[in-house]
CSV table of C-alpha atoms in Angstrom, one decimal:
chain,number,residue,atom,x,y,z
A,1,MET,CA,126.9,-5.7,133.8
A,2,GLU,CA,129.0,-4.0,136.6
A,3,THR,CA,126.3,-1.2,138.0
A,4,CYS,CA,127.3,2.0,138.8
A,5,LEU,CA,125.3,4.6,140.7
A,6,ALA,CA,126.2,8.5,139.4
A,7,PHE,CA,124.9,11.8,141.5
A,8,VAL,CA,124.9,14.5,138.7
A,9,LEU,CA,125.2,17.9,140.4
A,10,GLY,CA,123.8,20.9,138.3
A,11,GLY,CA,124.8,24.6,138.3
A,12,GLY,CA,123.2,27.4,139.7
A,13,GLY,CA,125.7,29.8,141.3
A,14,ALA,CA,125.1,30.3,145.6
A,15,ARG,CA,122.1,27.7,144.9
A,16,GLY,CA,124.7,25.1,145.2
A,17,ALA,CA,123.9,24.9,148.8
A,18,PHE,CA,120.9,23.0,148.2
A,19,GLN,CA,122.7,20.4,147.1
A,20,VAL,CA,124.9,19.8,150.3
A,21,GLY,CA,122.0,19.5,151.8
A,22,ALA,CA,119.9,17.1,150.0
A,23,LEU,CA,123.8,15.6,149.8
A,24,LYS,CA,123.2,14.8,153.4
A,25,ALA,CA,120.3,13.5,153.0
A,26,LEU,CA,121.0,11.2,150.5
A,27,HIS,CA,124.1,9.9,152.8
A,28,GLU,CA,121.5,9.7,155.6
A,29,ALA,CA,119.1,7.3,153.1
A,30,GLY,CA,122.4,4.8,153.0
A,31,LEU,CA,123.0,5.6,149.3
A,32,ARG,CA,126.7,5.9,148.3
A,33,PRO,CA,127.6,7.0,144.9
A,34,ASP,CA,130.4,5.4,142.4
A,35,LEU,CA,130.2,8.3,140.1
A,36,LEU,CA,129.8,11.9,140.5
A,37,VAL,CA,129.7,14.2,137.6
A,38,GLY,CA,129.2,17.9,138.3
A,39,SER,CA,128.9,21.1,136.2
A,40,SER,CA,129.7,24.4,137.5
A,41,ILE,CA,128.9,24.7,141.2
A,42,GLY,CA,127.6,21.3,141.1
A,43,ALA,CA,131.6,20.4,140.0
A,44,VAL,CA,133.1,22.3,142.8
A,45,ASN,CA,130.7,20.4,145.1
A,46,ALA,CA,131.2,17.0,143.3
A,47,ALA,CA,135.1,17.7,143.8
A,48,ALA,CA,135.0,18.5,147.5
A,49,ILE,CA,133.2,15.3,148.2
A,50,ALA,CA,134.9,13.1,146.1
A,51,LEU,CA,138.3,14.5,148.0
A,52,TRP,CA,137.2,14.4,151.2
A,53,GLY,CA,134.9,11.5,151.0
A,54,PHE,CA,130.7,11.0,151.1
A,55,ASP,CA,130.4,10.9,154.6
A,56,GLU,CA,129.7,13.3,157.5
A,57,THR,CA,132.9,14.0,158.1
A,58,GLY,CA,133.5,15.3,153.6
A,59,LEU,CA,129.5,16.9,154.0
A,60,PHE,CA,130.5,18.5,156.9
A,61,GLY,CA,133.5,20.2,155.7
A,62,LEU,CA,131.5,20.9,152.2
A,63,GLU,CA,128.9,22.9,153.9
A,64,LEU,CA,131.8,24.7,156.5
A,65,ALA,CA,133.4,26.0,152.9
A,66,TYR,CA,130.0,27.5,151.4
A,67,HIS,CA,130.2,29.6,155.1
A,68,LYS,CA,134.0,30.3,154.2
A,69,VAL,CA,132.5,31.1,150.8
A,70,ALA,CA,130.0,33.5,151.6
A,71,GLY,CA,132.4,35.4,153.9
A,72,ALA,CA,135.5,35.2,151.2
A,73,GLY,CA,134.6,37.7,149.0
A,74,ILE,CA,135.3,35.9,145.9
A,75,ILE,CA,132.6,36.6,143.4
A,76,ASP,CA,132.6,40.7,142.5
A,77,VAL,CA,128.9,42.0,143.3
A,78,SER,CA,129.6,45.2,142.7
A,79,LEU,CA,126.9,46.4,140.4
A,80,PRO,CA,129.3,49.3,138.4
A,81,ARG,CA,132.2,47.1,138.2
A,82,PHE,CA,130.2,44.3,136.5
A,83,ALA,CA,128.8,47.0,134.5
A,84,VAL,CA,132.0,48.8,133.4
A,85,GLN,CA,133.3,44.3,132.5
A,86,ALA,CA,130.3,44.0,130.6
A,87,ILE,CA,130.6,47.2,128.4
A,88,THR,CA,133.9,46.8,127.8
A,89,GLY,CA,134.7,43.3,127.2
A,90,ARG,CA,137.2,43.0,129.8
A,91,LEU,CA,137.5,39.3,131.7
A,92,ASN,CA,137.9,39.2,135.3
A,93,HIS,CA,141.0,37.9,135.8
A,94,GLN,CA,141.5,38.8,139.5
A,95,SER,CA,138.1,36.7,140.4
A,96,ARG,CA,139.2,33.3,138.9
A,97,GLU,CA,142.4,33.9,141.3
A,98,ARG,CA,140.5,34.6,144.4
A,99,ALA,CA,138.5,31.0,143.6
A,100,ALA,CA,141.8,29.2,142.5
A,101,ASN,CA,143.4,30.7,146.1
A,102,PHE,CA,140.7,29.4,148.1
A,103,LEU,CA,140.4,26.3,146.3
A,104,VAL,CA,144.0,25.3,147.2
A,105,ALA,CA,143.6,26.0,150.5
A,106,THR,CA,140.5,23.6,150.7
A,107,GLY,CA,142.8,20.3,149.2
A,108,ILE,CA,142.3,21.0,145.7
A,109,THR,CA,145.6,21.8,144.5
A,110,PRO,CA,147.4,22.1,141.4
A,111,ASP,CA,149.1,18.7,141.7
A,112,LEU,CA,145.7,16.8,142.2
A,113,THR,CA,144.8,14.5,139.5
A,114,PHE,CA,141.9,12.3,139.1
A,115,GLY,CA,143.9,9.6,139.4
A,116,ASP,CA,144.7,10.4,143.0
A,117,LEU,CA,141.3,9.8,144.3
A,118,THR,CA,140.9,6.9,146.0
A,119,GLY,CA,136.9,6.8,146.7
A,120,PRO,CA,133.8,8.0,143.8
A,121,ARG,CA,135.2,8.6,140.5
A,122,LEU,CA,135.0,12.1,139.4
A,123,GLY,CA,133.5,13.7,136.4
A,124,ILE,CA,133.9,17.3,135.7
A,125,VAL,CA,131.8,18.8,132.3
A,126,GLY,CA,133.0,22.4,130.6
A,127,ALA,CA,132.4,23.9,127.8
A,128,ASP,CA,134.4,24.2,124.3
A,129,LEU,CA,133.7,27.6,123.2
A,130,ALA,CA,135.8,27.2,119.8
A,131,GLU,CA,133.7,23.7,119.3
A,132,GLY,CA,130.3,24.5,120.7
A,133,GLN,CA,130.6,20.9,122.1
A,134,THR,CA,131.3,19.4,126.2
A,135,ILE,CA,134.6,19.1,127.9
A,136,LEU,CA,134.2,15.8,130.1
A,137,TYR,CA,137.5,16.3,132.4
A,138,GLY,CA,138.4,12.5,134.6
A,139,ARG,CA,138.7,10.4,131.9
A,140,ASP,CA,142.2,11.1,131.8
A,141,PRO,CA,143.7,10.3,135.6
A,142,ASN,CA,146.4,12.5,135.2
A,143,GLY,CA,144.1,15.6,134.5
A,144,SER,CA,144.6,18.4,136.9
A,145,ILE,CA,141.5,18.7,139.3
A,146,LEU,CA,141.7,22.7,139.5
A,147,GLU,CA,141.7,23.3,136.3
A,148,ALA,CA,139.0,21.0,135.4
A,149,VAL,CA,136.9,22.8,138.0
A,150,LEU,CA,137.8,26.3,137.3
A,151,ALA,CA,136.8,25.8,133.4
A,152,SER,CA,133.4,24.8,135.3
A,153,MET,CA,132.7,27.7,136.6
A,154,ALA,CA,134.4,30.1,134.7
A,155,ILE,CA,131.7,32.3,133.7
A,156,PRO,CA,132.1,36.2,131.9
A,157,PRO,CA,132.3,38.7,133.5
A,158,TRP,CA,132.6,36.9,136.9
A,159,PHE,CA,135.3,34.6,136.3
A,160,ALA,CA,137.4,34.4,132.8
A,161,PRO,CA,137.4,31.2,131.0
A,162,VAL,CA,140.4,29.1,131.0
A,163,GLU,CA,142.8,28.9,127.5
A,164,ARG,CA,143.9,25.4,126.9
A,165,ASP,CA,145.8,24.0,123.7
A,166,GLY,CA,144.3,27.4,121.2
A,167,HIS,CA,140.4,26.5,123.1
A,168,PHE,CA,138.6,28.7,125.4
A,169,ILE,CA,137.0,26.2,127.8
A,170,MET,CA,134.1,28.2,130.3
A,171,ASP,CA,131.0,27.2,132.8
A,172,GLY,CA,129.8,23.7,131.8
A,173,GLY,CA,126.3,25.0,132.5
A,174,VAL,CA,126.7,26.8,129.1
A,175,VAL,CA,126.0,23.4,127.0
A,176,SER,CA,124.9,20.9,130.1
A,177,ASN,CA,123.8,22.3,133.1
A,178,LEU,CA,123.3,19.2,134.3
A,179,PRO,CA,125.2,16.4,133.1
A,180,ILE,CA,123.6,13.5,132.5
A,181,GLU,CA,125.1,12.9,129.1
A,182,ALA,CA,128.4,13.0,130.5
A,183,ALA,CA,127.5,11.2,133.3
A,184,LEU,CA,126.2,7.8,131.1
A,185,ASP,CA,129.1,8.3,128.6
A,186,MET,CA,131.2,7.4,132.3
A,187,GLY,CA,129.2,4.2,132.6
A,188,ALA,CA,126.5,5.3,134.6
A,189,THR,CA,123.6,2.9,135.2
A,190,GLU,CA,121.5,4.7,137.1
A,191,ILE,CA,121.3,8.4,138.1
A,192,ILE,CA,120.3,10.8,140.9
A,193,ALA,CA,120.5,14.3,139.2
A,194,LEU,CA,119.7,17.2,142.0
A,195,ASP,CA,119.1,20.5,139.2
A,196,LEU,CA,119.3,23.7,140.9
A,197,GLU,CA,117.6,25.6,137.8
A,198,ASP,CA,114.6,27.2,139.9
A,199,PRO,CA,112.0,28.2,137.7
A,200,ASN,CA,110.7,30.6,140.8
A,201,THR,CA,114.4,32.3,140.2
A,202,LEU,CA,113.3,34.0,136.6
A,203,PRO,CA,111.8,37.8,136.4
A,204,GLY,CA,108.1,37.9,134.9
A,205,ILE,CA,107.8,38.4,130.8
A,206,ASP,CA,107.5,41.7,129.3
A,207,ASN,CA,109.1,43.0,126.6
A,208,SER,CA,112.7,44.4,128.4
A,209,LEU,CA,115.4,42.4,126.7
A,210,THR,CA,117.1,41.4,130.5
A,211,GLN,CA,113.8,39.8,131.1
A,212,LEU,CA,113.3,37.3,128.0
A,213,ALA,CA,116.6,36.7,128.0
A,214,GLY,CA,116.5,35.5,131.3
A,215,ARG,CA,113.7,33.3,130.3
A,216,LEU,CA,115.4,32.4,126.8
A,217,TRP,CA,118.5,30.6,129.0
A,218,TYR,CA,115.8,28.7,131.0
A,219,ALA,CA,114.0,27.8,128.3
A,220,VAL,CA,117.3,26.2,126.1
A,221,GLY,CA,118.8,24.8,129.3
A,222,ARG,CA,115.6,22.9,130.4
A,223,ARG,CA,115.2,21.8,126.3
A,224,VAL,CA,118.5,20.2,126.8
A,225,VAL,CA,117.6,19.0,130.1
A,226,TYR,CA,115.1,17.0,128.7
A,227,LEU,CA,117.3,15.4,125.6
A,228,GLU,CA,119.4,14.4,128.2
A,229,MET,CA,116.7,12.7,130.1
A,230,GLU,CA,115.2,10.9,126.8
A,231,LEU,CA,119.0,9.6,126.1
A,232,ALA,CA,119.2,7.8,129.2
A,233,ARG,CA,115.9,6.6,128.4
A,234,ALA,CA,116.8,5.6,125.2
A,235,ARG,CA,119.6,3.4,126.9
A,236,ASN,CA,117.7,2.1,129.6
A,237,VAL,CA,119.2,4.1,132.4
A,238,ARG,CA,116.8,5.6,135.2
A,239,VAL,CA,117.2,9.0,136.6
A,240,HIS,CA,115.9,10.0,139.4
A,241,HIS,CA,115.4,13.8,139.2
A,242,LEU,CA,115.0,16.0,141.9
A,243,GLN,CA,115.0,19.8,140.9
A,244,LEU,CA,116.0,21.7,144.0
A,245,ARG,CA,114.1,25.4,144.1
A,246,SER,CA,114.0,28.4,146.6
A,247,HIS,CA,110.7,29.7,148.3
A,248,ALA,CA,112.1,32.9,147.2
A,249,ALA,CA,114.8,34.2,144.1
A,250,THR,CA,118.3,33.5,145.0
A,251,PRO,CA,120.8,35.1,142.8
A,252,VAL,CA,123.6,33.1,141.8
A,253,TRP,CA,126.1,35.4,143.7
A,254,ASP,CA,124.1,35.8,146.8
A,255,PHE,CA,125.6,33.5,149.5
A,256,SER,CA,124.1,35.5,152.5
A,257,ASP,CA,121.3,32.6,153.8
A,258,VAL,CA,123.6,29.6,152.9
A,259,THR,CA,122.5,27.6,156.1
A,260,GLY,CA,118.8,28.5,154.7
A,261,LEU,CA,119.6,27.5,151.9
A,262,ILE,CA,121.3,24.0,153.2
A,263,ARG,CA,118.6,23.2,154.9
A,264,THR,CA,115.9,23.9,152.5
A,265,GLY,CA,117.9,21.8,149.8
A,266,TYR,CA,117.9,18.8,153.3
A,267,GLU,CA,113.9,19.3,153.6
A,268,GLN,CA,113.6,18.8,150.0
A,269,ALA,CA,115.2,15.9,149.6
A,270,TRP,CA,114.3,13.8,152.1
A,271,ALA,CA,109.9,14.9,151.0
A,272,TRP,CA,111.3,13.2,147.8
A,273,ILE,CA,113.4,10.5,148.7
A,274,PRO,CA,110.5,8.1,150.3
A,275,ASP,CA,108.5,8.5,147.4
A,276,GLU,CA,110.9,8.6,144.8
A,277,LEU,CA,113.3,5.8,146.1
A,278,GLY,CA,111.1,3.5,148.7
A,279,ILE,CA,113.6,5.0,151.5
A,280,GLY,CA,112.3,6.0,154.6
A,281,GLY,CA,112.7,9.4,156.6
A,282,PRO,CA,115.2,11.1,158.1
A,283,LYS,CA,117.8,8.9,160.4
A,284,SER,CA,119.5,11.2,163.1
A,285,VAL,CA,119.2,15.2,164.1
A,286,SER,CA,120.5,17.4,161.5
A,287,ARG,CA,123.9,19.0,162.2
A,288,LEU,CA,122.5,21.9,159.8
A,289,ASP,CA,121.6,23.6,162.9
A,290,GLU,CA,125.0,24.1,164.1
A,291,ARG,CA,126.3,26.9,162.2
A,292,PRO,CA,130.1,26.7,161.5
A,293,GLU,CA,132.1,29.3,163.0
């Protein structure tokens, strides 16, 4: 049986910067993925690495992209406008257009297909609102990577869902925020899963609707992760699960401390790699202190 090492990249908005640091640590450890599978911000990271390469140049390019996002104003964090959109039910097409323009500027152009990739295979997960199931992009070599990424990160009211053939497809995190099952379906025989669901970001528990909703979302997500890990165990596929955590709450829309998040992800990964994967410590001086202009 042919082996297939998959990196599974979960969703979590700005906390995707943790994965940049963790991926750098995995690269320094000498690991190379045969397959990249991502959901939400993890889909963005997976697509970028699949396009640019899992090497120092590709990883530094991904880091640079995060610094550019911090000043690009892609996500509207204005609370009044957010409230109006939530109350009126209006979908935000402007944010999606800004995100699409940013992705195109990085090389994820409308004509780029999964079949154009020459490195690791790529899988991207979206949620089909009509069927209540996952949509797995990447099995069709003619599929658009840009459409897949935009669908996987489409979470209202920030980003409008993608409409295709009468179906509305949105953020893959709704049904599979850490897409282990998708990696299994694409032939993974071993998985390294970088999980961004962080209990440190959860509100306390009281009788407020907002705090209860936040806890409910987290509980449902954790249950799905557990079930997908059990599915991998049933198929004799080992999952190396790293839950990346912040020292303080990091909202999904807050890209203001990209440097700190990348460094934290790097350090947490290297604290985990020796025990979990049996590989020694960092082999080189990190470039993470060199903040890109």
